[in-house]
Every structure is written in C-alpha cells, then in structure tokens.
Tab-separated table of C-alpha atoms and ligand atoms in Angstrom:
chain	number	residue	atom	x	y	z
C	429	MET	CA	161.112	95.193	19.704
C	430	LYS	CA	158.235	98.261	19.809
C	431	LEU	CA	156.250	97.134	16.141
C	432	LYS	CA	157.079	99.481	13.541
C	433	ILE	CA	153.650	101.480	12.501
C	434	LEU	CA	153.627	103.716	9.112
C	435	ILE	CA	150.771	106.794	9.605
C	436	THR	CA	149.724	107.957	6.274
C	437	GLY	CA	148.557	111.233	6.706
C	438	GLY	CA	150.388	111.159	10.011
C	439	ALA	CA	150.936	115.968	9.901
C	440	GLY	CA	146.671	116.025	10.074
C	441	PHE	CA	144.691	116.484	12.878
C	442	ILE	CA	143.726	113.358	13.728
C	443	GLY	CA	146.844	111.048	12.010
C	444	SER	CA	149.095	113.700	14.351
C	445	SER	CA	146.793	113.028	17.820
C	446	VAL	CA	147.394	109.160	16.862
C	447	TYR	CA	150.944	109.698	16.438
C	448	ASP	CA	151.567	111.758	19.711
C	449	SER	CA	149.196	109.366	22.309
C	450	MET	CA	151.090	105.986	20.560
C	451	ARG	CA	154.392	106.640	20.001
C	452	LYS	CA	155.776	106.153	23.433
C	453	LYS	CA	154.301	102.388	22.610
C	454	TYR	CA	155.097	101.917	19.243
C	455	ASP	CA	158.303	102.468	16.786
C	456	ILE	CA	156.051	105.172	13.858
C	457	TYR	CA	156.698	106.458	10.953
C	458	ILE	CA	154.687	109.362	9.606
C	459	LEU	CA	154.123	109.241	5.091
C	460	ASP	CA	151.999	112.731	4.057
C	461	ASN	CA	152.133	115.127	0.960
C	462	PHE	CA	151.644	118.075	3.220
C	463	ILE	CA	149.351	119.417	0.485
C	464	PRO	CA	148.415	122.802	1.476
C	465	PHE	CA	143.961	121.549	1.552
C	466	TYR	CA	144.436	124.382	4.906
C	467	ASP	CA	147.814	126.087	6.329
C	468	ILE	CA	150.601	123.935	6.609
C	469	LYS	CA	151.779	126.303	9.004
C	470	GLN	CA	149.090	123.808	11.211
C	471	LYS	CA	150.634	120.602	10.028
C	472	LEU	CA	154.484	121.470	10.962
C	473	LYS	CA	153.630	122.946	15.091
C	474	ASN	CA	151.262	119.179	14.974
C	475	LEU	CA	154.410	117.541	14.533
C	476	GLU	CA	157.032	120.525	15.589
C	477	ILE	CA	158.775	120.292	12.629
C	478	SER	CA	159.868	123.120	10.224
C	479	SER	CA	159.224	123.489	6.809
C	480	SER	CA	162.400	121.923	5.643
C	481	ILE	CA	160.743	119.215	5.180
C	482	LEU	CA	158.815	120.462	2.737
C	483	LYS	CA	162.308	120.081	-0.098
C	484	LYS	CA	162.908	116.993	1.030
C	485	ASP	CA	161.646	112.823	0.838
C	486	ARG	CA	162.178	112.525	4.724
C	487	VAL	CA	162.780	114.270	7.838
C	488	GLN	CA	163.871	112.111	10.514
C	489	ASN	CA	160.921	109.235	10.581
C	490	ILE	CA	159.019	111.373	7.919
C	491	PHE	CA	158.360	110.516	4.841
C	492	ASN	CA	156.770	114.758	2.690
C	493	CYS	CA	155.027	111.647	0.042
C	494	ASP	CA	151.819	111.376	-1.874
C	495	ILE	CA	150.168	108.081	-1.548
C	496	ARG	CA	149.312	108.080	-5.163
C	497	ASP	CA	152.414	107.924	-6.204
C	498	TYR	CA	153.478	104.291	-5.774
C	499	PHE	CA	156.288	103.950	-6.648
C	500	SER	CA	158.254	106.376	-3.662
C	501	MET	CA	155.321	104.736	-1.666
C	502	LYS	CA	156.950	100.494	-2.394
C	503	ARG	CA	160.352	102.595	-1.593
C	504	ILE	CA	158.778	103.607	1.627
C	505	PHE	CA	157.475	100.269	2.304
C	506	ARG	CA	160.488	97.779	1.958
C	507	GLU	CA	162.770	101.325	3.657
C	508	VAL	CA	160.270	100.673	6.884
C	509	LYS	CA	158.871	97.417	6.481
C	510	PRO	CA	155.669	98.288	8.963
C	511	HIS	CA	154.427	95.749	10.782
C	512	ALA	CA	150.593	97.565	10.370
C	513	VAL	CA	149.481	100.700	8.780
C	514	ILE	CA	147.378	103.869	10.203
C	515	HIS	CA	145.221	104.918	6.806
C	516	CYS	CA	143.874	108.645	7.710
C	517	ALA	CA	145.328	110.320	4.390
C	518	ALA	CA	142.508	112.400	2.808
C	519	MET	CA	140.620	115.216	1.028
C	520	ALA	CA	138.592	115.107	3.605
C	521	GLY	CA	135.664	117.952	4.124
C	522	VAL	CA	131.185	117.257	2.417
C	523	GLN	CA	131.374	120.929	1.107
C	524	GLN	CA	134.322	120.476	-0.692
C	525	SER	CA	134.596	117.203	-2.393
C	526	PHE	CA	131.466	118.738	-5.088
C	527	GLU	CA	133.954	120.994	-6.452
C	528	HIS	CA	136.635	118.902	-5.751
C	529	GLN	CA	135.581	115.831	-7.311
C	530	LYS	CA	138.736	113.665	-8.859
C	531	GLU	CA	141.416	115.245	-6.529
C	532	TYR	CA	138.972	113.549	-3.785
C	533	PHE	CA	138.719	110.566	-5.720
C	534	SER	CA	142.203	110.287	-6.890
C	535	VAL	CA	143.923	110.852	-3.111
C	536	ASN	CA	141.489	108.528	-1.144
C	537	VAL	CA	140.255	105.672	-3.938
C	538	GLU	CA	143.372	105.366	-5.664
C	539	GLY	CA	145.985	106.412	-2.921
C	540	THR	CA	144.076	103.970	-0.796
C	541	LEU	CA	144.327	100.657	-2.960
C	542	ASN	CA	147.554	102.096	-3.276
C	543	VAL	CA	148.092	101.703	-0.269
C	544	PHE	CA	146.443	98.234	0.706
C	545	SER	CA	148.354	97.245	-2.163
C	546	ALA	CA	151.499	98.567	-1.129
C	547	ALA	CA	151.094	96.713	2.121
C	548	VAL	CA	150.023	93.835	0.224
C	549	GLU	CA	153.080	93.703	-1.256
C	550	ASN	CA	155.115	93.454	1.693
C	551	ASN	CA	153.334	91.177	3.485
C	552	VAL	CA	152.336	94.238	5.964
C	553	LYS	CA	149.556	91.946	8.005
C	554	LYS	CA	147.814	94.255	9.536
C	555	THR	CA	145.758	97.800	8.219
C	556	LEU	CA	143.231	99.996	10.287
C	557	PHE	CA	141.575	102.268	7.632
C	558	LEU	CA	139.815	105.526	8.877
C	559	SER	CA	136.519	105.447	7.520
C	560	SER	CA	132.900	108.312	8.029
C	561	SER	CA	130.416	108.202	8.968
C	562	SER	CA	129.044	109.818	5.665
C	563	VAL	CA	128.802	106.264	4.355
C	564	TYR	CA	125.486	106.082	5.866
C	565	GLY	CA	123.390	109.400	4.258
C	566	GLU	CA	120.145	109.943	4.724
C	567	GLY	CA	116.875	107.636	5.236
C	568	ARG	CA	118.807	105.865	8.205
C	569	ARG	CA	117.144	105.258	11.750
C	570	ALA	CA	119.210	106.989	14.287
C	571	PRO	CA	121.269	105.920	16.264
C	572	PHE	CA	123.482	104.491	13.098
C	573	LYS	CA	124.592	100.639	13.340
C	574	GLU	CA	127.302	99.453	11.557
C	575	SER	CA	124.850	96.470	9.738
C	576	TYR	CA	122.948	99.391	7.917
C	577	SER	CA	123.404	99.671	4.302
C	578	MET	CA	125.597	102.266	2.732
C	579	ASN	CA	124.047	104.793	1.108
C	580	PRO	CA	126.767	107.793	0.779
C	581	ILE	CA	125.003	111.548	-0.480
C	582	SER	CA	128.116	113.411	-1.833
C	583	PRO	CA	131.576	112.982	-3.302
C	584	TYR	CA	133.413	112.719	-0.101
C	585	GLY	CA	130.681	110.107	1.159
C	586	MET	CA	131.490	107.809	-2.163
C	587	THR	CA	134.979	107.894	-1.778
C	588	LYS	CA	134.397	106.583	2.044
C	589	ALA	CA	132.109	103.677	0.798
C	590	GLN	CA	134.398	102.432	-2.646
C	591	SER	CA	137.440	102.686	-0.077
C	592	GLU	CA	134.983	100.474	2.682
C	593	LEU	CA	134.631	97.773	-0.526
C	594	MET	CA	138.094	97.623	-1.667
C	595	ALA	CA	139.086	96.778	2.527
C	596	ALA	CA	136.197	93.887	1.727
C	597	PHE	CA	137.926	92.315	-1.438
C	598	PHE	CA	141.420	93.074	0.291
C	599	SER	CA	140.088	91.633	3.420
C	600	SER	CA	138.700	88.195	1.378
C	601	GLN	CA	140.755	87.914	-1.317
C	602	MET	CA	144.559	89.411	-0.332
C	603	ASN	CA	145.031	87.841	3.344
C	604	LEU	CA	144.808	91.868	4.936
C	605	ASP	CA	143.627	92.019	8.095
C	606	ILE	CA	141.794	95.461	7.899
C	607	LEU	CA	140.065	97.364	11.268
C	608	VAL	CA	137.876	100.420	9.162
C	609	LEU	CA	136.627	102.606	12.108
C	610	ARG	CA	133.935	104.858	10.534
C	611	LEU	CA	134.498	108.380	12.518
C	612	PHE	CA	132.417	110.518	13.641
C	613	THR	CA	132.752	114.684	12.832
C	614	LEU	CA	135.832	114.439	15.803
C	615	TYR	CA	136.844	118.107	16.954
C	616	GLY	CA	139.120	120.038	19.624
C	617	PRO	CA	142.367	120.793	19.392
C	618	ARG	CA	144.604	121.501	15.956
C	619	GLN	CA	141.202	120.128	14.258
C	620	ARG	CA	140.910	121.261	10.373
C	621	PRO	CA	140.413	124.533	9.479
C	622	ASP	CA	137.015	124.160	7.452
C	623	LEU	CA	135.276	122.428	10.318
C	624	LEU	CA	132.246	123.702	12.859
C	625	LEU	CA	133.748	124.768	15.924
C	626	HIS	CA	137.379	125.886	14.080
C	627	LYS	CA	135.307	127.376	11.558
C	628	LEU	CA	133.191	129.678	14.012
C	629	TYR	CA	136.046	130.674	15.735
C	630	LEU	CA	137.727	131.879	12.247
C	631	ASN	CA	135.050	133.917	11.196
C	632	HIS	CA	134.727	135.622	14.644
C	633	MET	CA	138.312	136.413	14.896
C	634	LYS	CA	138.141	137.760	11.650
C	635	ASN	CA	134.787	139.521	12.274
C	636	ILE	CA	132.691	137.589	9.793
C	637	LYS	CA	128.864	136.240	10.908
C	638	SER	CA	128.495	132.737	11.069
C	639	VAL	CA	126.354	131.078	8.729
C	640	ILE	CA	124.595	127.678	11.096
C	641	TYR	CA	122.782	125.389	9.195
C	642	LYS	CA	118.991	124.614	10.552
C	643	ASN	CA	117.549	121.450	11.896
C	644	THR	CA	121.303	119.746	11.365
C	645	SER	CA	122.772	117.382	14.359
C	646	ARG	CA	126.240	116.228	14.118
C	647	ASP	CA	127.809	113.435	16.933
C	648	TYR	CA	130.659	116.111	17.853
C	649	THR	CA	133.126	113.993	19.249
C	650	PHE	CA	136.575	114.637	20.953
C	651	ILE	CA	139.633	114.077	19.632
C	652	ASP	CA	140.919	111.880	22.531
C	653	ASP	CA	137.748	110.234	22.676
C	654	GLY	CA	138.951	109.018	18.696
C	655	VAL	CA	142.632	108.650	19.244
C	656	GLN	CA	141.366	106.312	22.119
C	657	GLY	CA	138.727	104.697	19.685
C	658	ILE	CA	141.860	104.233	17.114
C	659	GLN	CA	144.523	103.178	19.802
C	660	LYS	CA	142.251	100.355	21.403
C	661	GLY	CA	140.595	99.370	17.650
C	662	PHE	CA	143.915	98.888	16.963
C	663	GLU	CA	144.814	96.512	19.359
C	664	PHE	CA	141.790	94.231	19.056
C	665	LEU	CA	143.002	94.486	15.079
C	666	LEU	CA	146.630	93.059	16.400
C	667	ASP	CA	144.495	89.833	16.995
C	668	THR	CA	141.860	89.845	14.949
C	669	LYS	CA	141.927	88.572	11.538
C	670	GLY	CA	140.085	89.453	8.342
C	671	ILE	CA	137.877	92.700	8.310
C	672	ARG	CA	135.777	94.063	11.028
C	673	THR	CA	133.685	97.589	11.512
C	674	PHE	CA	132.851	99.811	13.668
C	675	ASN	CA	131.435	102.957	14.806
C	676	ILE	CA	133.763	105.479	16.441
C	677	GLY	CA	131.556	108.322	18.078
C	678	SER	CA	130.517	110.085	21.172
C	679	SER	CA	126.997	108.809	20.685
C	680	ASN	CA	125.163	112.036	21.605
C	681	PRO	CA	124.659	114.042	19.262
C	682	VAL	CA	124.679	118.039	19.473
C	683	LYS	CA	122.523	120.019	17.815
C	684	THR	CA	124.065	122.393	15.475
C	685	GLU	CA	122.390	125.625	16.697
C	686	ASP	CA	123.572	124.709	19.779
C	687	VAL	CA	127.116	124.381	19.160
C	688	ALA	CA	126.949	128.548	18.204
C	689	ILE	CA	124.883	129.124	21.483
C	690	GLU	CA	128.074	127.372	23.295
C	691	VAL	CA	130.387	129.533	20.736
C	692	ARG	CA	128.213	132.907	21.856
C	693	ARG	CA	128.894	131.877	26.036
C	694	ARG	CA	132.437	131.552	25.371
C	695	LEU	CA	132.708	134.951	23.015
C	696	PRO	CA	129.720	137.349	23.911
C	697	SER	CA	130.371	139.423	20.634
C	698	PHE	CA	129.925	136.259	18.049
C	699	SER	CA	126.711	136.617	15.850
C	700	PHE	CA	125.624	133.530	13.388
C	701	SER	CA	122.500	133.544	11.180
C	702	LEU	CA	120.519	130.531	10.600
C	703	GLU	CA	119.683	128.646	6.557
C	704	GLU	CA	118.640	125.907	5.471
C	705	ARG	CA	121.116	123.493	5.214
C	706	LYS	CA	123.941	122.633	1.894
C	707	ARG	CA	123.009	119.155	-1.136
C	708	GLY	CA	125.526	116.761	0.963
C	709	ASP	CA	125.016	117.057	4.069
C	710	MET	CA	123.164	115.462	5.962
C	711	ALA	CA	120.428	115.971	8.548
C	712	ARG	CA	122.206	114.790	11.670
C	713	THR	CA	124.523	111.717	12.945
C	714	PHE	CA	124.479	109.378	15.448
C	715	ALA	CA	126.781	106.829	16.341
C	716	ASP	CA	125.523	103.465	17.819
C	717	ILE	CA	128.404	102.450	19.476
C	718	SER	CA	127.720	99.256	21.461
C	719	ARG	CA	129.704	97.453	18.937
C	720	ALA	CA	133.198	99.126	19.996
C	721	LYS	CA	132.251	99.443	23.695
C	722	SER	CA	131.796	95.471	23.562
C	723	ALA	CA	134.770	94.471	21.226
C	724	PHE	CA	137.527	96.868	22.798
C	725	SER	CA	135.956	98.363	25.409
C	726	TYR	CA	135.864	101.836	23.749
C	727	GLN	CA	134.174	104.475	26.207
C	728	PRO	CA	134.101	108.097	24.520
C	729	ARG	CA	134.714	110.302	27.490
C	730	MET	CA	134.159	113.840	26.921
C	731	ASP	CA	131.274	116.556	27.833
C	732	PHE	CA	130.745	118.940	24.850
C	733	ALA	CA	130.819	122.980	26.497
C	734	GLN	CA	134.361	120.923	28.287
C	735	GLY	CA	135.636	120.118	25.066
C	736	VAL	CA	134.365	123.644	23.112
C	737	LYS	CA	136.563	125.363	26.548
C	738	ARG	CA	139.668	122.636	25.744
C	739	PHE	CA	138.864	123.863	21.659
C	740	ASP	CA	139.307	127.815	23.009
C	741	SER	CA	142.263	127.305	24.744
C	742	TRP	CA	144.236	125.741	21.143
C	743	PHE	CA	142.797	128.214	19.427
C	744	ASN	CA	143.804	130.848	21.434
C	745	SER	CA	147.797	129.347	21.970
C	746	PHE	CA	147.634	128.421	18.526
C	747	TYR	CA	147.202	132.249	17.182
C	748	LYS	CA	148.618	134.047	18.968
C	749	SER	CA	152.016	131.965	18.211
I	433	LIG	N1	138.149	115.118	11.581
I	433	LIG	C1	136.827	114.103	11.622
I	433	LIG	O1	135.875	114.833	11.671
I	433	LIG	C2	136.472	113.036	10.353
I	433	LIG	C3	135.496	112.423	10.790
I	433	LIG	C4	135.750	111.130	9.140
I	433	LIG	C5	136.562	110.920	8.957
I	433	LIG	N2	137.707	111.439	9.245
I	433	LIG	C6	138.558	110.953	8.513
I	433	LIG	O2	139.949	110.934	8.967
I	433	LIG	C7	141.347	110.998	8.493
I	433	LIG	C8	142.138	112.168	8.655
I	433	LIG	O3	141.341	113.421	8.632
I	433	LIG	P1	142.166	114.739	9.539
I	433	LIG	O4	140.118	115.401	10.195
I	433	LIG	O5	142.709	114.934	10.274
I	433	LIG	O6	142.000	116.029	7.840
I	433	LIG	P2	143.388	115.928	7.573
I	433	LIG	O7	143.507	116.559	6.486
I	433	LIG	O8	144.063	116.829	8.921
I	433	LIG	O9	144.533	115.195	7.471
I	433	LIG	C9	144.795	114.280	6.178
I	433	LIG	C10	145.863	114.323	6.074
I	433	LIG	O10	146.179	113.464	4.900
I	433	LIG	C11	147.047	114.503	4.335
I	433	LIG	N3	147.220	114.386	2.313
I	433	LIG	C12	145.695	114.279	1.833
I	433	LIG	N4	146.558	113.888	0.507
I	433	LIG	C13	147.160	113.192	1.286
I	433	LIG	C14	147.860	112.180	-0.009
I	433	LIG	N5	147.374	112.295	-1.133
I	433	LIG	N6	148.984	112.029	0.048
I	433	LIG	C15	149.896	111.917	1.270
I	433	LIG	N7	148.844	112.276	2.126
I	433	LIG	C16	147.596	113.112	2.649
I	433	LIG	C17	147.404	115.909	4.432
I	433	LIG	O11	148.852	116.320	4.452
I	433	LIG	C18	146.583	116.016	6.264
I	433	LIG	O12	147.440	116.051	6.909
I	433	LIG	C19	140.552	111.577	6.535
I	433	LIG	O13	140.942	110.165	6.576
I	433	LIG	C20	139.019	111.567	7.729
I	433	LIG	O14	138.494	111.608	6.089
I	433	LIG	C21	137.657	112.554	9.901
C-alpha cells in the first residue's frame, strides 16, 4: 500500500512541483485555499484543474481549505488519514510581508500551529516543514550554516523563525517527528510572479523598465534541485525521530546584476536600472549544504544559465496559452 501524504499549499509553485515528482510513489492529497495573492490561473494550471474547485470544498484529491480554519482542517485530516504532511502553505515574499504583516502572521504562524496541532490530534507522526533562508537575516558569515542563530530582518522571516520554534516545541513536547528545510530562492518553471526572474520577464513583456538592487546576491536554486531536496529529505524523515533542520540551496550565489545580464542575453531589449536594496532584503544568501549532502545525499545539479533557459521556455508557453 502506498503511503498517504497531505501537501498543504499544493497548488503553488513548490507544492505542485513536489506533487508532480512524488505522485507515482505516494498517494497524495492536496490542501490549498487558492488565495489570489497572484493569478490563480497559474495555480489551476499547475494542477491541470478547472476553476470549479473554487466553488467546491473538494475536487478529486484536492481540498479547497484555509489552514486557518482548524475545524475544516481537522475534518480533512480525519477523512484522509495521512501518514505524513508536507507543509508548504504560506504567504511567501519578503517585501509584501511589510504591507500585510497581520495576514502573514495569521497564515504562517497560526496556520502552521493548526497544521502541527491537527497532525498531533490525528496521530500523524511525520511532518516536513518548508522554512526559508530568510531566518538567517543579516551579519552572518557565508556560507550560512544551520547551527547559526536565527536573526530575521523581515516580517516574513520572523514568521518562519516563529514556526521553527513551534516545530521544536511540537517535536520535543508533542512527540511529532519534524524535518525543517530552509529553502534558498527557488526559480524555474511555475515560479511565483513576485520572484525576481519571473518579475523581470513580466516587466519586459509589459515594456516596464526593471529595477535591480545593487550589491546583492542570492543562492538561486533550480526547482528540480529544490524538489530533489524535499523528496530525499522526506524519505530521510520517515526513518528519523525528533526534529532535524537542513539548508536546501545550490551553494553557488549569483549576483542580482548577473541575473539581469543573463536575462538580457535571452531578451536583448530588456532594460534595467540599478538602485539601493530595500528594507528587509538581505544583502546576500549563501547556503552551506554539507549537512543535507551527508544525511540524505542531496546534490544540486542545475547550472544557472541552463536553469534560466528552462524558465524561459516555461514562461513562453504559459503566457502564450
Ligand atoms: N519560492 C521560494 O523561493 C521559497 C524560498 C523559501 C521558502 N519558501 C517556502 O516554500 C513554501 C511554498 O512557496 P511557493 O514559492 O511555492 O509559494 P506559493 O505562493 O506559490 O505557494 C503557496 C501556496 O499556499 C497556498 N496558501 C496560502 N495561504 C494559504 C492558507 N491560508 N491556507 C491554505 N493554503 C494557503 C497558496 O494558495 C499557494 O498555492 C512557502 O512556505 C514558502 O514560504 C519558498
């Protein structure tokens, strides 16, 4: 019998990519509230479903549910009886978190509390939680190690740091086995439109000049490498007790200006200006991935220029259709 997994946020960029990669091996259920934080057409396309889901509670293995609605969550947990949860649902994005602090805290902190509580109440022992490089914040020697203390500088980073503290509590006091994966800027097909590469392509399509922040760099990680880390991490979690935390990145930072130059190689009329970075934006991210390499043989493979090429093909086919 296949193990049953419930993926929260399974309609999004990462959740739907994890679903596609793991659906042959596992019996997967998706829980998502299809929030129009960005165009829901992209989420419907990720799952190849029609908008009828928006008027219903459930279509096939997909539940339309808000993780803040504990009553409905408990009903879904009771109905599905998952062996494990992969918790991807969140309000993501650093800059938007300054404008929508309350919503970020209510979804990312209270919602995550509900996911952990529903797991405990329904005797689901294993939960994989997607955290973020944003928990590291400023003043850290690169590459960032999991042993560093958390020092977030944005509301989004704070919600992830608080969720990690809750994860530690649920593991030590409520007997939940939890794997925390700190993801470093994922990019590629299905990427969120607020993330850099997608944003630059959209600006170009709309003839808007892009803004690039000076002296910044990110440890861009191709979606397939991120999914590899999540799947291998999940299999490691099945044999692990307690809580473990791992970075999932490429360990190969790219300067933001070089991202713009790579885009211009593909879109020759792409134009941009340089500005100082905004509050909440870390100057750089850089993952030390030795822990994940040695625990579950995580090995990122994608070269950045090749990854941009894969994004480029997805962008053209998505916006043409
Ligand atoms: N994309 C990255 O580079 C990155 C980096 C670090 C961490 N993460 C984390 O990975 C996870 C997935 O990110 P993503 O980039 O795929 O974002 P996404 O916005 O594409 O996916 C999140 C999904 O969660 C759903 N959701 C939001 N609020 C919900 C709620 N209240 N109830 C139920 N579902 C809800 C959304 O509808 C969406 O489908 C998030 O937890 C994010 O913080 C992402």
